[in-house]
Coordinates of C-alpha atoms and ligand atoms in Angstrom, one line a residue:
X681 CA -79.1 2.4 18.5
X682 CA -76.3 2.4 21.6
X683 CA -74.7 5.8 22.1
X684 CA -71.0 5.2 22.6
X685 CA -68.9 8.1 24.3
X686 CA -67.5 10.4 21.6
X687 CA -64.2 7.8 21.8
X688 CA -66.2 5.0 21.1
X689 CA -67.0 3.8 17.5
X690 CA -68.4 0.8 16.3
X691 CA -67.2 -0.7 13.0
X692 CA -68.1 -3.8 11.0
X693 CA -69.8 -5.4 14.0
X694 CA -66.7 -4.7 16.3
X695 CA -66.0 -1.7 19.2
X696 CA -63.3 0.7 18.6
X697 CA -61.8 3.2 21.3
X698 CA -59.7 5.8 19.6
X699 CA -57.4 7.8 21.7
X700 CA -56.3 10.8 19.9
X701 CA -52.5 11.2 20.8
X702 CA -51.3 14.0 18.7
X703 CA -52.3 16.2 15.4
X704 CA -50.8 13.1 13.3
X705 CA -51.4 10.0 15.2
X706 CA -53.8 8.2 17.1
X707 CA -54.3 4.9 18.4
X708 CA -57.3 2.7 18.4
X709 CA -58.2 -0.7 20.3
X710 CA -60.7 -3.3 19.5
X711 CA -62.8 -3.8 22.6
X712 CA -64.4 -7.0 23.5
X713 CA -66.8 -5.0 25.8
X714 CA -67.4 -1.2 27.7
X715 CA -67.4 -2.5 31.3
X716 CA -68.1 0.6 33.2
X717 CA -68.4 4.5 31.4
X718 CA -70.0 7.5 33.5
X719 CA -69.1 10.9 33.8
X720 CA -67.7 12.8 37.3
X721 CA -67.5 16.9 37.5
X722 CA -63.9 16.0 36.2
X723 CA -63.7 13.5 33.1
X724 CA -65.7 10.8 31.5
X725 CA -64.4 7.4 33.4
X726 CA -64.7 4.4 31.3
X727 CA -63.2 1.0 32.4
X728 CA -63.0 -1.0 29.1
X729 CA -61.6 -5.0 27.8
X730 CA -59.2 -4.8 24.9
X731 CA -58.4 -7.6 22.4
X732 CA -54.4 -7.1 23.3
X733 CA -54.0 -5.0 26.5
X734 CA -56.5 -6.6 28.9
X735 CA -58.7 -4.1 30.9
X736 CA -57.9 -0.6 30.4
X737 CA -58.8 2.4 32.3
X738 CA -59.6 5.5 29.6
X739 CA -59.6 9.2 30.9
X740 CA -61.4 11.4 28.8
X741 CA -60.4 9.4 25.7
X742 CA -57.1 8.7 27.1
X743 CA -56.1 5.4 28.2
X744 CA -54.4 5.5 31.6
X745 CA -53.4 2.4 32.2
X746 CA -53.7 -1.5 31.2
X747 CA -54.3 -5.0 33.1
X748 CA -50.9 -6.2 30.2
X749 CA -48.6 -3.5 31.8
X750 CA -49.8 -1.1 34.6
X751 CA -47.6 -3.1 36.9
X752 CA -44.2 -1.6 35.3
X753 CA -45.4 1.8 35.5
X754 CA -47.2 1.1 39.2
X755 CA -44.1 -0.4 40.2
X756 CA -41.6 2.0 38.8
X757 CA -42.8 5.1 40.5
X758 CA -43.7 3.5 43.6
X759 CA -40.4 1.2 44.1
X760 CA -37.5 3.4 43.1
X761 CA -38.1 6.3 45.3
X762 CA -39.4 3.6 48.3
X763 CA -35.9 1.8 48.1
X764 CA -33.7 5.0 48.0
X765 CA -35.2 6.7 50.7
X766 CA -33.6 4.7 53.4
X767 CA -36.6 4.6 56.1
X768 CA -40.0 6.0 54.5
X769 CA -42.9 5.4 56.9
X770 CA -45.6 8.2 55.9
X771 CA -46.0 8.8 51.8
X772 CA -48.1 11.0 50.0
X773 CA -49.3 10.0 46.5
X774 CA -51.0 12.6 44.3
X775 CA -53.5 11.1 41.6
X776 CA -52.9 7.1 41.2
X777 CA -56.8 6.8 41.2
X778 CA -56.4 3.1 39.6
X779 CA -55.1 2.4 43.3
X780 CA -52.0 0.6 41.7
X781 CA -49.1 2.8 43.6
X782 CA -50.9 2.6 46.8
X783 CA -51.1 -1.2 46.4
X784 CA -47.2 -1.3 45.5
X785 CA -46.4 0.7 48.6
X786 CA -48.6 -1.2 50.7
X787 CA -46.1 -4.1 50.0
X788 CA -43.5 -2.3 52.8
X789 CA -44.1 -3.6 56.1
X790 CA -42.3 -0.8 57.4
X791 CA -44.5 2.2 55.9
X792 CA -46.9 3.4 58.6
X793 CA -49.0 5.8 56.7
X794 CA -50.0 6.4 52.7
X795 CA -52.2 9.2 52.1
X796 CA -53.5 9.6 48.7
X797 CA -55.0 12.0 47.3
X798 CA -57.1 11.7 44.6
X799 CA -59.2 14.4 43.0
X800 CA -61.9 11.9 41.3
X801 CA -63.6 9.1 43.5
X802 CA -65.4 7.5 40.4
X803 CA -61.7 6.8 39.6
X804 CA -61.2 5.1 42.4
X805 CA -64.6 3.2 42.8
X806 CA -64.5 1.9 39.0
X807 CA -61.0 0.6 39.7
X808 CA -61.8 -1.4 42.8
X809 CA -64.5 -2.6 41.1
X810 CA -63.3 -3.5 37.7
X811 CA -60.2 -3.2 37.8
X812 CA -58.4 -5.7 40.0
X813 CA -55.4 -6.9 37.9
X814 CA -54.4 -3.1 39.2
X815 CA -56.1 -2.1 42.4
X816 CA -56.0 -5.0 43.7
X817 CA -59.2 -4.4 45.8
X818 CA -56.7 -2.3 47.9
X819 CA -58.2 -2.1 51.4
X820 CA -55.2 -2.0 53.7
X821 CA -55.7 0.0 56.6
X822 CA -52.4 2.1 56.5
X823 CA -54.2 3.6 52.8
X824 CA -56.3 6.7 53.4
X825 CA -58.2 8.2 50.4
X826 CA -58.4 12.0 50.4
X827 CA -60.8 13.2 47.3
X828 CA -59.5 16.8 46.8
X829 CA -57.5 18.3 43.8
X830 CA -53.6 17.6 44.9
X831 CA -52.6 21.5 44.3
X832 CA -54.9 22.2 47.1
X833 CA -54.4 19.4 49.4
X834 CA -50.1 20.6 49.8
X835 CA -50.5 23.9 49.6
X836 CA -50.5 24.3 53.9
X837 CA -48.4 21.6 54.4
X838 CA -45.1 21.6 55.3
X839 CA -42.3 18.8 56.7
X840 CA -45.0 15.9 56.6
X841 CA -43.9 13.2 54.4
X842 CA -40.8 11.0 53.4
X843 CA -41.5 10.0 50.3
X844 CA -44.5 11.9 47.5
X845 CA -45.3 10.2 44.6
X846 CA -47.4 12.5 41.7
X847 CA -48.8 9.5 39.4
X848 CA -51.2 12.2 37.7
X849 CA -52.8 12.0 34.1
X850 CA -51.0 14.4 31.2
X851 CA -50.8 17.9 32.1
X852 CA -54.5 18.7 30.6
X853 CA -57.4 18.9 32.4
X854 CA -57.2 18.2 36.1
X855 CA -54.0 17.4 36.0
X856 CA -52.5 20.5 34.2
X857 CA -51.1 22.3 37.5
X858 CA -49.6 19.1 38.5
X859 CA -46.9 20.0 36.3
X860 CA -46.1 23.6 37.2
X861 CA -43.3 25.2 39.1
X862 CA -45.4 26.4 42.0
X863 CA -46.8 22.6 43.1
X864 CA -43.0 21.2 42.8
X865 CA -42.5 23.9 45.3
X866 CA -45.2 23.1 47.3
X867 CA -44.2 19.6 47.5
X868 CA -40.2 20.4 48.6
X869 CA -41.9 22.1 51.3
X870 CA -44.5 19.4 52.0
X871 CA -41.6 16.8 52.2
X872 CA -39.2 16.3 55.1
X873 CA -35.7 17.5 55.5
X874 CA -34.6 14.2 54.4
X875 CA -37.7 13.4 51.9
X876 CA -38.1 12.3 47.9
X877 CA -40.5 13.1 44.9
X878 CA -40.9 11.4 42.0
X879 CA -43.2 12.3 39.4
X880 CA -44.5 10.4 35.9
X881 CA -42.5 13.0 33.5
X882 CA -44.4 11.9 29.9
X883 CA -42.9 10.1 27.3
X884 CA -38.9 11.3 26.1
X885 CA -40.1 10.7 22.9
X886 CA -42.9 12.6 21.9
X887 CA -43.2 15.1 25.0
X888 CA -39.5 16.4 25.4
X889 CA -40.4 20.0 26.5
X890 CA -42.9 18.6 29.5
X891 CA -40.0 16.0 30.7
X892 CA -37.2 19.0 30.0
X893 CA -39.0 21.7 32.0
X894 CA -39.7 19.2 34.6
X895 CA -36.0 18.5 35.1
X896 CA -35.0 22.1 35.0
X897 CA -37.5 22.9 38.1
X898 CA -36.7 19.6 39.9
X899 CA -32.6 20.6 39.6
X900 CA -33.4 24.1 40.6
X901 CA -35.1 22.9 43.9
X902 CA -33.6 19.6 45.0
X903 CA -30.2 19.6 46.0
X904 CA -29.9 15.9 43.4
X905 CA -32.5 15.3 41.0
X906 CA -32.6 12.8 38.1
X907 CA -34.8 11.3 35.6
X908 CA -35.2 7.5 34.6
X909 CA -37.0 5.4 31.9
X910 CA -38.9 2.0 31.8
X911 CA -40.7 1.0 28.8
X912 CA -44.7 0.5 29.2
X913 CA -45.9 -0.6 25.8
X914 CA -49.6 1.2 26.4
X915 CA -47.9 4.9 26.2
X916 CA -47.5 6.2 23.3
X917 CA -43.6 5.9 22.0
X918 CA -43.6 3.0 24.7
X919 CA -40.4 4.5 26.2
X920 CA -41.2 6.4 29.8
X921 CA -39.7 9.0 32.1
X922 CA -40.1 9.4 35.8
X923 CA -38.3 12.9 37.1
X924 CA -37.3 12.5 41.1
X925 CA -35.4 14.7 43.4
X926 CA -34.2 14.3 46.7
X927 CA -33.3 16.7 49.5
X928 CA -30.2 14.9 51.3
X929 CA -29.9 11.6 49.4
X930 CA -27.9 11.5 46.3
X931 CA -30.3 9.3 43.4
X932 CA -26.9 7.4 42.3
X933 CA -26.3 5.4 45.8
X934 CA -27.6 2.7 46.0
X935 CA -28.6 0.7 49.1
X936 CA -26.8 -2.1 49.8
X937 CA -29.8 -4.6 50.0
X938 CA -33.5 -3.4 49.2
X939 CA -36.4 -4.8 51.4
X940 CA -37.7 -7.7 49.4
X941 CA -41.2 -7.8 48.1
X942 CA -43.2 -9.2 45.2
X943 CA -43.1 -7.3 42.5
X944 CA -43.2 -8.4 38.4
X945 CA -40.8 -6.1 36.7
X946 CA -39.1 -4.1 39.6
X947 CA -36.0 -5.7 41.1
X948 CA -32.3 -4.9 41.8
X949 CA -30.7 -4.6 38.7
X950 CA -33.4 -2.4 37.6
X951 CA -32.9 0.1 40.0
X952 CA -29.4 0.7 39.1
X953 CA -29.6 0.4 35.3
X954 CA -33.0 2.6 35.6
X955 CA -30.9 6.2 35.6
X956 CA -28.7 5.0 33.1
X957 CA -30.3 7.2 30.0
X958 CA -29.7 6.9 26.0
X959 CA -27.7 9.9 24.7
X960 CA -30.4 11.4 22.9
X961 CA -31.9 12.0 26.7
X962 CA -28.7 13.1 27.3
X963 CA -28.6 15.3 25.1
X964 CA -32.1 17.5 25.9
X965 CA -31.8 16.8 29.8
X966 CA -30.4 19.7 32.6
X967 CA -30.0 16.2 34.9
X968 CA -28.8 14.3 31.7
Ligands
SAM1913 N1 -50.5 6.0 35.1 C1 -51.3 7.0 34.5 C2 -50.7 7.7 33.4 O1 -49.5 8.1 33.4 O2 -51.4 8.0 32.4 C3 -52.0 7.9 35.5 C4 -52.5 7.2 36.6 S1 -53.8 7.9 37.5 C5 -55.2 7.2 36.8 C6 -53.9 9.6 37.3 C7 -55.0 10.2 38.2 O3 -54.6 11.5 38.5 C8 -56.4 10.2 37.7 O4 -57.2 9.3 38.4 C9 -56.9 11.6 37.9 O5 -58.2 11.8 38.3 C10 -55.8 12.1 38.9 N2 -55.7 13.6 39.0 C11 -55.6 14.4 37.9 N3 -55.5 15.7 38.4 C12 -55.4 15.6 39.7 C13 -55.3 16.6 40.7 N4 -55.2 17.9 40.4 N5 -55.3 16.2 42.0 C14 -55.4 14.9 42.3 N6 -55.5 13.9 41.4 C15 -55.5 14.3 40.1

């Protein structure tokens, strides 16, 4: 008999993943195969084919991102904080190990450098092997792959980049510092006078405290910070944040014209209508 990762369960002649969200709910997908599944020092990595979402990337259990809609998230925390910053030529992404940020910020003729900085290779190896409709087989020369745990790599860093963009997993494993006061610091110190962060701030849904306390630090450090939404069916709650601040910029002015490039959900009008939150955001955010 085939032993599945604990995830994995096989029912009535059909593959299950299960991703356990929360004490009351979780969420399974029918598989039409398990393409790739090994473990690193840092998670199980498993690149499976779903009936509905196309392939799927699963951390530990935890499905990171999907072939049907990785291209909103990719393209919201990559695009927003590349069109406000008014000349970004060297950005640092933190995590993105399905290689889908880089690829977005790739698209800018004008950037000169992305480092990124990823703290599991087998991430990044399954991806560009399985996982096109995301990674793209991203080999552009201006990419450089640093494997070492983000918290590390800004710690001695300071003035460096125009633009850092923290596309980590949830704040459990790995990723759990990601979210702390100390590494925001870090990173207003790793980013020019002029610079921008965004981070992926969790769902508004079902993780308001992680999204709250992000905003608090980011308004606390950045002289403008502000959260905004798009909706990527694969999260739970489908509704999710992104958490920026800027050091000179303010997030509300827009540029007059934004470099064009291909892109599927990012445009324009999203840019401006992205800050614009419900009241119930409103309601629990410091930046609301
Ligand atoms: N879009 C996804 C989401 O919101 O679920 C996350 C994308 S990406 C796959 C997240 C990446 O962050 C993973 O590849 C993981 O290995 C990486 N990561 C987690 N902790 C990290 C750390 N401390 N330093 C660098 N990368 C980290």
């Amino acid at each position: 008999m085939t032993k599945y990762p604990e995830w994995i369960e096989e029912k009535d002649g059909s593959l299950w993943l299960t991703e356990y969200e929360r004490e009351n709910l979780k969420i399974s997908y029918r598989l039409k195969e398990i393409i790739f599944s090994e473990s690193s020092p840092f998670q199980h990595v498993m690149i499976v084919d779903t009936f509905d979402f196309g392939r799927a990337l699963v951390l530990d259990g935890i499905v990171q991102t999907t072939a049907l809609d990785g291209h909103i998230y990719n393209e919201m925390i990559t695009h927003v904080p590349l069109c406000l910053h008014p000349n970004p030529k060297k950005v640092l992404i933190i995590g993105g190990g399905d290689c889908g940020a880089a690829r977005e910020a790739a698209k800018y003729p004008h950037i000169e450098r992305i480092d990124m900085v990823e703290i599991d290779e087998l991430v990044v190896k399954a991806c560009k092997a399985h996982l096109p409709e995301i990674s793209g087989n991203l080999s552009d020369p201006r990419v450089h792959f640093i494997f070492d745990d983000g918290l590390r790599f800004v710690k001695d860093r300071r003035n460096e980049y125009d633009v850092v963009i923290v596309d980590s997993s949830d704040p459990i494993g790995p990723a759990e510092h990601l979210f702390e006061r100390g590494f925001y610091e870090d990173l207003h110190r790793v980013l020019k006078d002029d610079g921008i962060m965004v981070c992926q701030s969790q769902s508004p849904i079902f993780h308001q405290n992680v999204l709250r306390n992000t905003a608090s630090i980011l308004k606390e450090l950045f002289a403008f910070s502000k959260t905004y939404i798009a909706t990527v069916p694969t999260y739970p709650g489908g509704l999710w944040s992104f958490t920026a601040g800027s050091k000179t910029y303010p997030l509300d002015r827009f540029p007059d014209r934004i470099t064009p490039v291909e892109t599927k959900y990012f445009n324009e009008e999203i840019l401006k209508s992205c800050f614009s939150l419900p009241t119930f955001m409103k309601k629990f955010l410091p930046n609301g």
